Amino acid sequence: MSQVVRTRPEGSGQALSEAYDTALLDLDGVVYAGGNAIAHAVESLATARAGGLHLAYVTNNALRTPDAVAGHLTELGIPTDADDVITSAQAVARLISDQVPAGARVLVIGGEGLRVALRERGLEPVESAEDEPVAVVQGYGGPELPWGRFAEASYAIAGGLPWYASNTDLTIPSARGIAPGNGAAVEVVRIATGAEPQVAGKPLPPMHRETILRTGAKRPLVVGDRLDTDIEGAFNGEVDSLLVLTGVTDGAQLLAAPPHHRPTYVDTDLRGLLTGQPEVVEAGDGFRCGGWTATAGPERLELDGEGGALDGLRALCAAAWTAAGDGTCALEATKALDRLGL
């Protein structure tokens, strides 16, 4: 399981869509970016679903409601019900409802997704610190969120109200590149108040709890593009994970991953759900995957052979993670990654 210190990506003789009962899929950077479907996502998910894999969409983005997310996925060609979408807004709303009286007012700094989630748990969203809220909740509000909303949160928190955040992702993928995420907005309020929020989203336990409660998954596979949310969340929940390289994580970051950021499997995109995963085996002083052999030298990672870039990356992961043990690998890998075009 994920709590073991992983020293190499695992292999699987079965297609991952057959080895697991539920795929817990991140959205931004995995299924779509900037509203557009990522290459191979639509057809891969359709094939996986047809084979019996339950698809659930788990997002730290608290802006949109599950209905809106499901509608967007359906428009992209991925038929989805609102019940198949789990958001950090839902997770933080449950966290708040466990700690405040039923029907309590909560100051919302964010979008409609937060308001709907609070109402679902019997809480009343309000817009001002003067509306007598008992708590403050902050979630991603999109690029048009007014700066004055952060001031409103600061006034309430400085007055002693507890502060909750849907998630603390510093960045979010967009069609034009990487943009500031809710974590960047949380930092603004933290600087103004000196306070610390209770956080619900990935990689923390409230999000995993919300996901399991809503999906009933028995053998889930977390699928994501971020080491510090998706993969760490799988580690914390002691479930397996698949990292896809369609979002924010690059090869260098993967090689330097500490134990709690090391995925079970690595693949290029969601086509990885439909296949088995090759084994990475010891080969002399290094590790072999496909036609590549990777070794850890005194100062850098070395790569020999030829073949698919992904096999080379898997071999490099084994060399880097083994050299690092339970720490972070600091060996130079630029030349090896350049050979793979990564």
PDB file of N, CA and C in Angstrom, residues 8-103:
ATOM      1  N   ARG A   8      10.159   2.304  -6.561  1.00  0.00           N
ATOM      2  CA  ARG A   8       9.994   2.199  -8.015  1.00  0.00           C
ATOM      3  C   ARG A   8       8.507   2.168  -8.342  1.00  0.00           C
ATOM      4  N   PRO A   9       8.111   2.599  -9.534  1.00  0.00           N
ATOM      5  CA  PRO A   9       6.730   2.406  -9.959  1.00  0.00           C
ATOM      6  C   PRO A   9       6.416   0.917 -10.040  1.00  0.00           C
ATOM      7  N   GLU A  10       5.190   0.558  -9.738  1.00  0.00           N
ATOM      8  CA  GLU A  10       4.796  -0.842  -9.772  1.00  0.00           C
ATOM      9  C   GLU A  10       4.352  -1.251 -11.171  1.00  0.00           C
ATOM     10  N   GLY A  11       4.400  -2.555 -11.428  1.00  0.00           N
ATOM     11  CA  GLY A  11       3.847  -3.118 -12.649  1.00  0.00           C
ATOM     12  C   GLY A  11       2.469  -3.695 -12.385  1.00  0.00           C
ATOM     13  N   SER A  12       1.723  -3.915 -13.434  1.00  0.00           N
ATOM     14  CA  SER A  12       0.404  -4.539 -13.321  1.00  0.00           C
ATOM     15  C   SER A  12       0.173  -5.411 -14.542  1.00  0.00           C
ATOM     16  N   GLY A  13      -0.090  -6.705 -14.305  1.00  0.00           N
ATOM     17  CA  GLY A  13      -0.389  -7.601 -15.414  1.00  0.00           C
ATOM     18  C   GLY A  13      -1.759  -7.374 -16.005  1.00  0.00           C
ATOM     19  N   GLN A  14      -2.661  -6.759 -15.230  1.00  0.00           N
ATOM     20  CA  GLN A  14      -3.994  -6.423 -15.701  1.00  0.00           C
ATOM     21  C   GLN A  14      -4.049  -4.965 -16.138  1.00  0.00           C
ATOM     22  N   ALA A  15      -4.981  -4.670 -17.031  1.00  0.00           N
ATOM     23  CA  ALA A  15      -5.297  -3.268 -17.282  1.00  0.00           C
ATOM     24  C   ALA A  15      -5.769  -2.645 -15.971  1.00  0.00           C
ATOM     25  N   LEU A  16      -5.377  -1.412 -15.712  1.00  0.00           N
ATOM     26  CA  LEU A  16      -5.763  -0.778 -14.460  1.00  0.00           C
ATOM     27  C   LEU A  16      -7.279  -0.665 -14.328  1.00  0.00           C
ATOM     28  N   SER A  17      -7.975  -0.526 -15.446  1.00  0.00           N
ATOM     29  CA  SER A  17      -9.435  -0.444 -15.419  1.00  0.00           C
ATOM     30  C   SER A  17     -10.070  -1.745 -14.966  1.00  0.00           C
ATOM     31  N   GLU A  18      -9.331  -2.849 -15.008  1.00  0.00           N
ATOM     32  CA  GLU A  18      -9.816  -4.143 -14.531  1.00  0.00           C
ATOM     33  C   GLU A  18      -9.337  -4.440 -13.117  1.00  0.00           C
ATOM     34  N   ALA A  19      -8.205  -3.871 -12.731  1.00  0.00           N
ATOM     35  CA  ALA A  19      -7.624  -4.167 -11.424  1.00  0.00           C
ATOM     36  C   ALA A  19      -8.286  -3.377 -10.294  1.00  0.00           C
ATOM     37  N   TYR A  20      -9.014  -2.299 -10.626  1.00  0.00           N
ATOM     38  CA  TYR A  20      -9.640  -1.436  -9.623  1.00  0.00           C
ATOM     39  C   TYR A  20     -11.125  -1.289  -9.929  1.00  0.00           C
ATOM     40  N   ASP A  21     -11.920  -1.007  -8.882  1.00  0.00           N
ATOM     41  CA  ASP A  21     -13.368  -0.883  -9.114  1.00  0.00           C
ATOM     42  C   ASP A  21     -13.811   0.541  -9.399  1.00  0.00           C
ATOM     43  N   THR A  22     -13.026   1.531  -8.935  1.00  0.00           N
ATOM     44  CA  THR A  22     -13.405   2.937  -9.088  1.00  0.00           C
ATOM     45  C   THR A  22     -12.178   3.777  -9.389  1.00  0.00           C
ATOM     46  N   ALA A  23     -12.270   4.603 -10.413  1.00  0.00           N
ATOM     47  CA  ALA A  23     -11.224   5.588 -10.684  1.00  0.00           C
ATOM     48  C   ALA A  23     -11.667   6.917 -10.089  1.00  0.00           C
ATOM     49  N   LEU A  24     -10.854   7.449  -9.174  1.00  0.00           N
ATOM     50  CA  LEU A  24     -11.110   8.748  -8.559  1.00  0.00           C
ATOM     51  C   LEU A  24     -10.278   9.774  -9.324  1.00  0.00           C
ATOM     52  N   LEU A  25     -10.900  10.388 -10.305  1.00  0.00           N
ATOM     53  CA  LEU A  25     -10.198  11.202 -11.288  1.00  0.00           C
ATOM     54  C   LEU A  25     -10.198  12.671 -10.920  1.00  0.00           C
ATOM     55  N   ASP A  26      -9.009  13.261 -10.869  1.00  0.00           N
ATOM     56  CA  ASP A  26      -8.915  14.707 -10.829  1.00  0.00           C
ATOM     57  C   ASP A  26      -9.402  15.246 -12.173  1.00  0.00           C
ATOM     58  N   LEU A  27      -9.757  16.511 -12.223  1.00  0.00           N
ATOM     59  CA  LEU A  27     -10.287  17.100 -13.452  1.00  0.00           C
ATOM     60  C   LEU A  27      -9.267  17.996 -14.157  1.00  0.00           C
ATOM     61  N   ASP A  28      -8.913  19.130 -13.514  1.00  0.00           N
ATOM     62  CA  ASP A  28      -7.976  20.071 -14.140  1.00  0.00           C
ATOM     63  C   ASP A  28      -6.620  19.403 -14.328  1.00  0.00           C
ATOM     64  N   GLY A  29      -6.179  19.339 -15.580  1.00  0.00           N
ATOM     65  CA  GLY A  29      -4.894  18.745 -15.883  1.00  0.00           C
ATOM     66  C   GLY A  29      -4.935  17.251 -16.133  1.00  0.00           C
ATOM     67  N   VAL A  30      -6.093  16.636 -15.928  1.00  0.00           N
ATOM     68  CA  VAL A  30      -6.244  15.192 -16.144  1.00  0.00           C
ATOM     69  C   VAL A  30      -7.287  14.918 -17.224  1.00  0.00           C
ATOM     70  N   VAL A  31      -8.497  15.445 -17.013  1.00  0.00           N
ATOM     71  CA  VAL A  31      -9.589  15.258 -17.974  1.00  0.00           C
ATOM     72  C   VAL A  31      -9.690  16.451 -18.922  1.00  0.00           C
ATOM     73  N   TYR A  32      -9.512  17.650 -18.382  1.00  0.00           N
ATOM     74  CA  TYR A  32      -9.555  18.835 -19.224  1.00  0.00           C
ATOM     75  C   TYR A  32      -8.579  19.878 -18.715  1.00  0.00           C
ATOM     76  N   ALA A  33      -8.313  20.862 -19.562  1.00  0.00           N
ATOM     77  CA  ALA A  33      -7.496  22.023 -19.193  1.00  0.00           C
ATOM     78  C   ALA A  33      -8.126  23.239 -19.841  1.00  0.00           C
ATOM     79  N   GLY A  34      -8.435  24.230 -19.015  1.00  0.00           N
ATOM     80  CA  GLY A  34      -9.067  25.423 -19.543  1.00  0.00           C
ATOM     81  C   GLY A  34     -10.409  25.164 -20.193  1.00  0.00           C
ATOM     82  N   GLY A  35     -11.103  24.117 -19.751  1.00  0.00           N
ATOM     83  CA  GLY A  35     -12.420  23.796 -20.291  1.00  0.00           C
ATOM     84  C   GLY A  35     -12.411  22.857 -21.465  1.00  0.00           C
ATOM     85  N   ASN A  36     -11.261  22.614 -22.081  1.00  0.00           N
ATOM     86  CA  ASN A  36     -11.175  21.726 -23.243  1.00  0.00           C
ATOM     87  C   ASN A  36     -10.644  20.360 -22.833  1.00  0.00           C
ATOM     88  N   ALA A  37     -11.216  19.321 -23.429  1.00  0.00           N
ATOM     89  CA  ALA A  37     -10.791  17.964 -23.095  1.00  0.00           C
ATOM     90  C   ALA A  37      -9.329  17.752 -23.471  1.00  0.00           C
ATOM     91  N   ILE A  38      -8.592  17.084 -22.606  1.00  0.00           N
ATOM     92  CA  ILE A  38      -7.208  16.719 -22.891  1.00  0.00           C
ATOM     93  C   ILE A  38      -7.205  15.563 -23.880  1.00  0.00           C
ATOM     94  N   ALA A  39      -6.207  15.521 -24.740  1.00  0.00           N
ATOM     95  CA  ALA A  39      -6.112  14.485 -25.768  1.00  0.00           C
ATOM     96  C   ALA A  39      -6.253  13.096 -25.149  1.00  0.00           C
ATOM     97  N   HIS A  40      -7.072  12.274 -25.785  1.00  0.00           N
ATOM     98  CA  HIS A  40      -7.307  10.862 -25.442  1.00  0.00           C
ATOM     99  C   HIS A  40      -8.188  10.669 -24.215  1.00  0.00           C
ATOM    100  N   ALA A  41      -8.595  11.752 -23.538  1.00  0.00           N
ATOM    101  CA  ALA A  41      -9.377  11.583 -22.318  1.00  0.00           C
ATOM    102  C   ALA A  41     -10.761  11.022 -22.589  1.00  0.00           C
ATOM    103  N   VAL A  42     -11.475  11.584 -23.551  1.00  0.00           N
ATOM    104  CA  VAL A  42     -12.873  11.200 -23.787  1.00  0.00           C
ATOM    105  C   VAL A  42     -12.969   9.735 -24.170  1.00  0.00           C
ATOM    106  N   GLU A  43     -12.187   9.313 -25.157  1.00  0.00           N
ATOM    107  CA  GLU A  43     -12.276   7.922 -25.615  1.00  0.00           C
ATOM    108  C   GLU A  43     -11.757   6.937 -24.578  1.00  0.00           C
ATOM    109  N   SER A  44     -10.733   7.326 -23.830  1.00  0.00           N
ATOM    110  CA  SER A  44     -10.189   6.426 -22.805  1.00  0.00           C
ATOM    111  C   SER A  44     -11.204   6.195 -21.693  1.00  0.00           C
ATOM    112  N   LEU A  45     -11.857   7.253 -21.245  1.00  0.00           N
ATOM    113  CA  LEU A  45     -12.841   7.114 -20.183  1.00  0.00           C
ATOM    114  C   LEU A  45     -14.060   6.332 -20.652  1.00  0.00           C
ATOM    115  N   ALA A  46     -14.472   6.533 -21.903  1.00  0.00           N
ATOM    116  CA  ALA A  46     -15.603   5.769 -22.433  1.00  0.00           C
ATOM    117  C   ALA A  46     -15.295   4.279 -22.452  1.00  0.00           C
ATOM    118  N   THR A  47     -14.087   3.923 -22.878  1.00  0.00           N
ATOM    119  CA  THR A  47     -13.695   2.520 -22.923  1.00  0.00           C
ATOM    120  C   THR A  47     -13.619   1.926 -21.526  1.00  0.00           C
ATOM    121  N   ALA A  48     -13.046   2.673 -20.592  1.00  0.00           N
ATOM    122  CA  ALA A  48     -12.942   2.187 -19.212  1.00  0.00           C
ATOM    123  C   ALA A  48     -14.322   1.978 -18.599  1.00  0.00           C
ATOM    124  N   ARG A  49     -15.230   2.920 -18.837  1.00  0.00           N
ATOM    125  CA  ARG A  49     -16.585   2.797 -18.300  1.00  0.00           C
ATOM    126  C   ARG A  49     -17.311   1.595 -18.905  1.00  0.00           C
ATOM    127  N   ALA A  50     -17.162   1.416 -20.201  1.00  0.00           N
ATOM    128  CA  ALA A  50     -17.813   0.289 -20.859  1.00  0.00           C
ATOM    129  C   ALA A  50     -17.316  -1.049 -20.311  1.00  0.00           C
ATOM    130  N   GLY A  51     -16.085  -1.073 -19.828  1.00  0.00           N
ATOM    131  CA  GLY A  51     -15.527  -2.285 -19.252  1.00  0.00           C
ATOM    132  C   GLY A  51     -15.908  -2.507 -17.810  1.00  0.00           C
ATOM    133  N   GLY A  52     -16.675  -1.593 -17.219  1.00  0.00           N
ATOM    134  CA  GLY A  52     -17.179  -1.783 -15.870  1.00  0.00           C
ATOM    135  C   GLY A  52     -16.525  -0.933 -14.800  1.00  0.00           C
ATOM    136  N   LEU A  53     -15.583  -0.076 -15.146  1.00  0.00           N
ATOM    137  CA  LEU A  53     -14.939   0.776 -14.149  1.00  0.00           C
ATOM    138  C   LEU A  53     -15.862   1.938 -13.794  1.00  0.00           C
ATOM    139  N   HIS A  54     -16.095   2.137 -12.496  1.00  0.00           N
ATOM    140  CA  HIS A  54     -16.872   3.287 -12.045  1.00  0.00           C
ATOM    141  C   HIS A  54     -15.987   4.518 -12.091  1.00  0.00           C
ATOM    142  N   LEU A  55     -16.476   5.557 -12.733  1.00  0.00           N
ATOM    143  CA  LEU A  55     -15.724   6.800 -12.855  1.00  0.00           C
ATOM    144  C   LEU A  55     -16.307   7.838 -11.908  1.00  0.00           C
ATOM    145  N   ALA A  56     -15.460   8.373 -11.036  1.00  0.00           N
ATOM    146  CA  ALA A  56     -15.852   9.463 -10.146  1.00  0.00           C
ATOM    147  C   ALA A  56     -14.851  10.591 -10.322  1.00  0.00           C
ATOM    148  N   TYR A  57     -15.347  11.807 -10.310  1.00  0.00           N
ATOM    149  CA  TYR A  57     -14.518  12.972 -10.599  1.00  0.00           C
ATOM    150  C   TYR A  57     -14.339  13.778  -9.321  1.00  0.00           C
ATOM    151  N   VAL A  58     -13.087  13.876  -8.868  1.00  0.00           N
ATOM    152  CA  VAL A  58     -12.762  14.435  -7.560  1.00  0.00           C
ATOM    153  C   VAL A  58     -11.899  15.669  -7.784  1.00  0.00           C
ATOM    154  N   THR A  59     -12.449  16.832  -7.466  1.00  0.00           N
ATOM    155  CA  THR A  59     -11.738  18.060  -7.787  1.00  0.00           C
ATOM    156  C   THR A  59     -11.586  18.971  -6.579  1.00  0.00           C
ATOM    157  N   ASN A  60     -10.420  19.581  -6.476  1.00  0.00           N
ATOM    158  CA  ASN A  60     -10.183  20.608  -5.452  1.00  0.00           C
ATOM    159  C   ASN A  60     -10.764  21.956  -5.849  1.00  0.00           C
ATOM    160  N   ASN A  61     -11.195  22.091  -7.077  1.00  0.00           N
ATOM    161  CA  ASN A  61     -11.769  23.347  -7.545  1.00  0.00           C
ATOM    162  C   ASN A  61     -13.175  23.494  -6.971  1.00  0.00           C
ATOM    163  N   ALA A  62     -13.345  24.462  -6.077  1.00  0.00           N
ATOM    164  CA  ALA A  62     -14.624  24.643  -5.390  1.00  0.00           C
ATOM    165  C   ALA A  62     -15.542  25.639  -6.088  1.00  0.00           C
ATOM    166  N   LEU A  63     -15.155  26.117  -7.259  1.00  0.00           N
ATOM    167  CA  LEU A  63     -15.917  27.181  -7.916  1.00  0.00           C
ATOM    168  C   LEU A  63     -17.260  26.703  -8.432  1.00  0.00           C
ATOM    169  N   ARG A  64     -17.254  25.584  -9.158  1.00  0.00           N
ATOM    170  CA  ARG A  64     -18.482  25.134  -9.823  1.00  0.00           C
ATOM    171  C   ARG A  64     -19.200  24.064  -9.018  1.00  0.00           C
ATOM    172  N   THR A  65     -20.513  23.982  -9.213  1.00  0.00           N
ATOM    173  CA  THR A  65     -21.319  22.970  -8.542  1.00  0.00           C
ATOM    174  C   THR A  65     -21.137  21.618  -9.231  1.00  0.00           C
ATOM    175  N   PRO A  66     -21.459  20.518  -8.533  1.00  0.00           N
ATOM    176  CA  PRO A  66     -21.425  19.215  -9.195  1.00  0.00           C
ATOM    177  C   PRO A  66     -22.301  19.158 -10.439  1.00  0.00           C
ATOM    178  N   ASP A  67     -23.470  19.804 -10.405  1.00  0.00           N
ATOM    179  CA  ASP A  67     -24.329  19.835 -11.600  1.00  0.00           C
ATOM    180  C   ASP A  67     -23.615  20.502 -12.761  1.00  0.00           C
ATOM    181  N   ALA A  68     -22.941  21.624 -12.488  1.00  0.00           N
ATOM    182  CA  ALA A  68     -22.240  22.338 -13.559  1.00  0.00           C
ATOM    183  C   ALA A  68     -21.077  21.515 -14.093  1.00  0.00           C
ATOM    184  N   VAL A  69     -20.329  20.871 -13.202  1.00  0.00           N
ATOM    185  CA  VAL A  69     -19.207  20.046 -13.636  1.00  0.00           C
ATOM    186  C   VAL A  69     -19.707  18.876 -14.472  1.00  0.00           C
ATOM    187  N   ALA A  70     -20.768  18.213 -13.995  1.00  0.00           N
ATOM    188  CA  ALA A  70     -21.323  17.079 -14.741  1.00  0.00           C
ATOM    189  C   ALA A  70     -21.820  17.518 -16.108  1.00  0.00           C
ATOM    190  N   GLY A  71     -22.449  18.700 -16.170  1.00  0.00           N
ATOM    191  CA  GLY A  71     -22.913  19.209 -17.456  1.00  0.00           C
ATOM    192  C   GLY A  71     -21.773  19.479 -18.410  1.00  0.00           C
ATOM    193  N   HIS A  72     -20.691  20.042 -17.886  1.00  0.00           N
ATOM    194  CA  HIS A  72     -19.525  20.330 -18.725  1.00  0.00           C
ATOM    195  C   HIS A  72     -18.906  19.034 -19.257  1.00  0.00           C
ATOM    196  N   LEU A  73     -18.742  18.040 -18.373  1.00  0.00           N
ATOM    197  CA  LEU A  73     -18.176  16.766 -18.812  1.00  0.00           C
ATOM    198  C   LEU A  73     -19.056  16.112 -19.868  1.00  0.00           C
ATOM    199  N   THR A  74     -20.360  16.183 -19.675  1.00  0.00           N
ATOM    200  CA  THR A  74     -21.282  15.598 -20.649  1.00  0.00           C
ATOM    201  C   THR A  74     -21.149  16.301 -21.996  1.00  0.00           C
ATOM    202  N   GLU A  75     -21.014  17.619 -21.978  1.00  0.00           N
ATOM    203  CA  GLU A  75     -20.818  18.369 -23.225  1.00  0.00           C
ATOM    204  C   GLU A  75     -19.523  17.962 -23.931  1.00  0.00           C
ATOM    205  N   LEU A  76     -18.506  17.595 -23.156  1.00  0.00           N
ATOM    206  CA  LEU A  76     -17.235  17.166 -23.738  1.00  0.00           C
ATOM    207  C   LEU A  76     -17.310  15.760 -24.323  1.00  0.00           C
ATOM    208  N   GLY A  77     -18.433  15.057 -24.074  1.00  0.00           N
ATOM    209  CA  GLY A  77     -18.570  13.688 -24.564  1.00  0.00           C
ATOM    210  C   GLY A  77     -18.336  12.639 -23.509  1.00  0.00           C
ATOM    211  N   ILE A  78     -18.365  13.049 -22.223  1.00  0.00           N
ATOM    212  CA  ILE A  78     -18.168  12.135 -21.098  1.00  0.00           C
ATOM    213  C   ILE A  78     -19.445  12.175 -20.268  1.00  0.00           C
ATOM    214  N   PRO A  79     -20.442  11.325 -20.561  1.00  0.00           N
ATOM    215  CA  PRO A  79     -21.714  11.375 -19.830  1.00  0.00           C
ATOM    216  C   PRO A  79     -21.493  11.209 -18.333  1.00  0.00           C
ATOM    217  N   THR A  80     -21.988  12.182 -17.560  1.00  0.00           N
ATOM    218  CA  THR A  80     -21.711  12.219 -16.129  1.00  0.00           C
ATOM    219  C   THR A  80     -22.930  12.730 -15.384  1.00  0.00           C
ATOM    220  N   ASP A  81     -23.235  12.088 -14.240  1.00  0.00           N
ATOM    221  CA  ASP A  81     -24.268  12.574 -13.338  1.00  0.00           C
ATOM    222  C   ASP A  81     -23.627  13.408 -12.230  1.00  0.00           C
ATOM    223  N   ALA A  82     -24.410  14.311 -11.657  1.00  0.00           N
ATOM    224  CA  ALA A  82     -23.883  15.147 -10.573  1.00  0.00           C
ATOM    225  C   ALA A  82     -23.382  14.303  -9.406  1.00  0.00           C
ATOM    226  N   ASP A  83     -24.007  13.141  -9.172  1.00  0.00           N
ATOM    227  CA  ASP A  83     -23.586  12.280  -8.070  1.00  0.00           C
ATOM    228  C   ASP A  83     -22.193  11.692  -8.285  1.00  0.00           C
ATOM    229  N   ASP A  84     -21.683  11.770  -9.513  1.00  0.00           N
ATOM    230  CA  ASP A  84     -20.349  11.245  -9.812  1.00  0.00           C
ATOM    231  C   ASP A  84     -19.261  12.293  -9.596  1.00  0.00           C
ATOM    232  N   VAL A  85     -19.639  13.486  -9.147  1.00  0.00           N
ATOM    233  CA  VAL A  85     -18.691  14.578  -8.949  1.00  0.00           C
ATOM    234  C   VAL A  85     -18.567  14.881  -7.461  1.00  0.00           C
ATOM    235  N   ILE A  86     -17.336  14.890  -6.957  1.00  0.00           N
ATOM    236  CA  ILE A  86     -17.065  15.221  -5.558  1.00  0.00           C
ATOM    237  C   ILE A  86     -16.116  16.403  -5.560  1.00  0.00           C
ATOM    238  N   THR A  87     -16.484  17.459  -4.851  1.00  0.00           N
ATOM    239  CA  THR A  87     -15.684  18.681  -4.845  1.00  0.00           C
ATOM    240  C   THR A  87     -15.160  18.999  -3.450  1.00  0.00           C
ATOM    241  N   SER A  88     -14.112  19.796  -3.405  1.00  0.00           N
ATOM    242  CA  SER A  88     -13.594  20.243  -2.112  1.00  0.00           C
ATOM    243  C   SER A  88     -14.598  21.140  -1.395  1.00  0.00           C
ATOM    244  N   ALA A  89     -15.512  21.746  -2.142  1.00  0.00           N
ATOM    245  CA  ALA A  89     -16.572  22.527  -1.508  1.00  0.00           C
ATOM    246  C   ALA A  89     -17.455  21.624  -0.650  1.00  0.00           C
ATOM    247  N   GLN A  90     -17.770  20.436  -1.165  1.00  0.00           N
ATOM    248  CA  GLN A  90     -18.574  19.491  -0.389  1.00  0.00           C
ATOM    249  C   GLN A  90     -17.813  19.017   0.847  1.00  0.00           C
ATOM    250  N   ALA A  91     -16.514  18.773   0.683  1.00  0.00           N
ATOM    251  CA  ALA A  91     -15.714  18.300   1.807  1.00  0.00           C
ATOM    252  C   ALA A  91     -15.610  19.349   2.904  1.00  0.00           C
ATOM    253  N   VAL A  92     -15.392  20.602   2.512  1.00  0.00           N
ATOM    254  CA  VAL A  92     -15.250  21.643   3.535  1.00  0.00           C
ATOM    255  C   VAL A  92     -16.596  21.961   4.170  1.00  0.00           C
ATOM    256  N   ALA A  93     -17.683  21.847   3.414  1.00  0.00           N
ATOM    257  CA  ALA A  93     -19.011  22.080   3.987  1.00  0.00           C
ATOM    258  C   ALA A  93     -19.323  21.037   5.058  1.00  0.00           C
ATOM    259  N   ARG A  94     -18.952  19.781   4.812  1.00  0.00           N
ATOM    260  CA  ARG A  94     -19.161  18.751   5.831  1.00  0.00           C
ATOM    261  C   ARG A  94     -18.299  19.036   7.069  1.00  0.00           C
ATOM    262  N   LEU A  95     -17.052  19.452   6.829  1.00  0.00           N
ATOM    263  CA  LEU A  95     -16.149  19.763   7.932  1.00  0.00           C
ATOM    264  C   LEU A  95     -16.730  20.873   8.808  1.00  0.00           C
ATOM    265  N   ILE A  96     -17.245  21.919   8.162  1.00  0.00           N
ATOM    266  CA  ILE A  96     -17.842  23.029   8.921  1.00  0.00           C
ATOM    267  C   ILE A  96     -19.086  22.572   9.663  1.00  0.00           C
ATOM    268  N   SER A  97     -19.954  21.803   8.999  1.00  0.00           N
ATOM    269  CA  SER A  97     -21.222  21.387   9.616  1.00  0.00           C
ATOM    270  C   SER A  97     -21.003  20.503  10.833  1.00  0.00           C
ATOM    271  N   ASP A  98     -19.854  19.822  10.891  1.00  0.00           N
ATOM    272  CA  ASP A  98     -19.536  19.003  12.058  1.00  0.00           C
ATOM    273  C   ASP A  98     -19.114  19.851  13.259  1.00  0.00           C
ATOM    274  N   GLN A  99     -18.862  21.152  13.040  1.00  0.00           N
ATOM    275  CA  GLN A  99     -18.289  21.984  14.100  1.00  0.00           C
ATOM    276  C   GLN A  99     -19.138  23.199  14.481  1.00  0.00           C
ATOM    277  N   VAL A 100     -20.178  23.497  13.723  1.00  0.00           N
ATOM    278  CA  VAL A 100     -21.013  24.667  14.025  1.00  0.00           C
ATOM    279  C   VAL A 100     -22.469  24.222  14.150  1.00  0.00           C
ATOM    280  N   PRO A 101     -23.324  25.030  14.753  1.00  0.00           N
ATOM    281  CA  PRO A 101     -24.734  24.647  14.908  1.00  0.00           C
ATOM    282  C   PRO A 101     -25.457  24.538  13.562  1.00  0.00           C
ATOM    283  N   ALA A 102     -26.456  23.690  13.518  1.00  0.00           N
ATOM    284  CA  ALA A 102     -27.281  23.555  12.318  1.00  0.00           C
ATOM    285  C   ALA A 102     -27.905  24.899  11.968  1.00  0.00           C
ATOM    286  N   GLY A 103     -27.926  25.223  10.687  1.00  0.00           N
ATOM    287  CA  GLY A 103     -28.511  26.471  10.227  1.00  0.00           C
ATOM    288  C   GLY A 103     -27.646  27.692  10.409  1.00  0.00           C
TER     289      GLY A 103
END
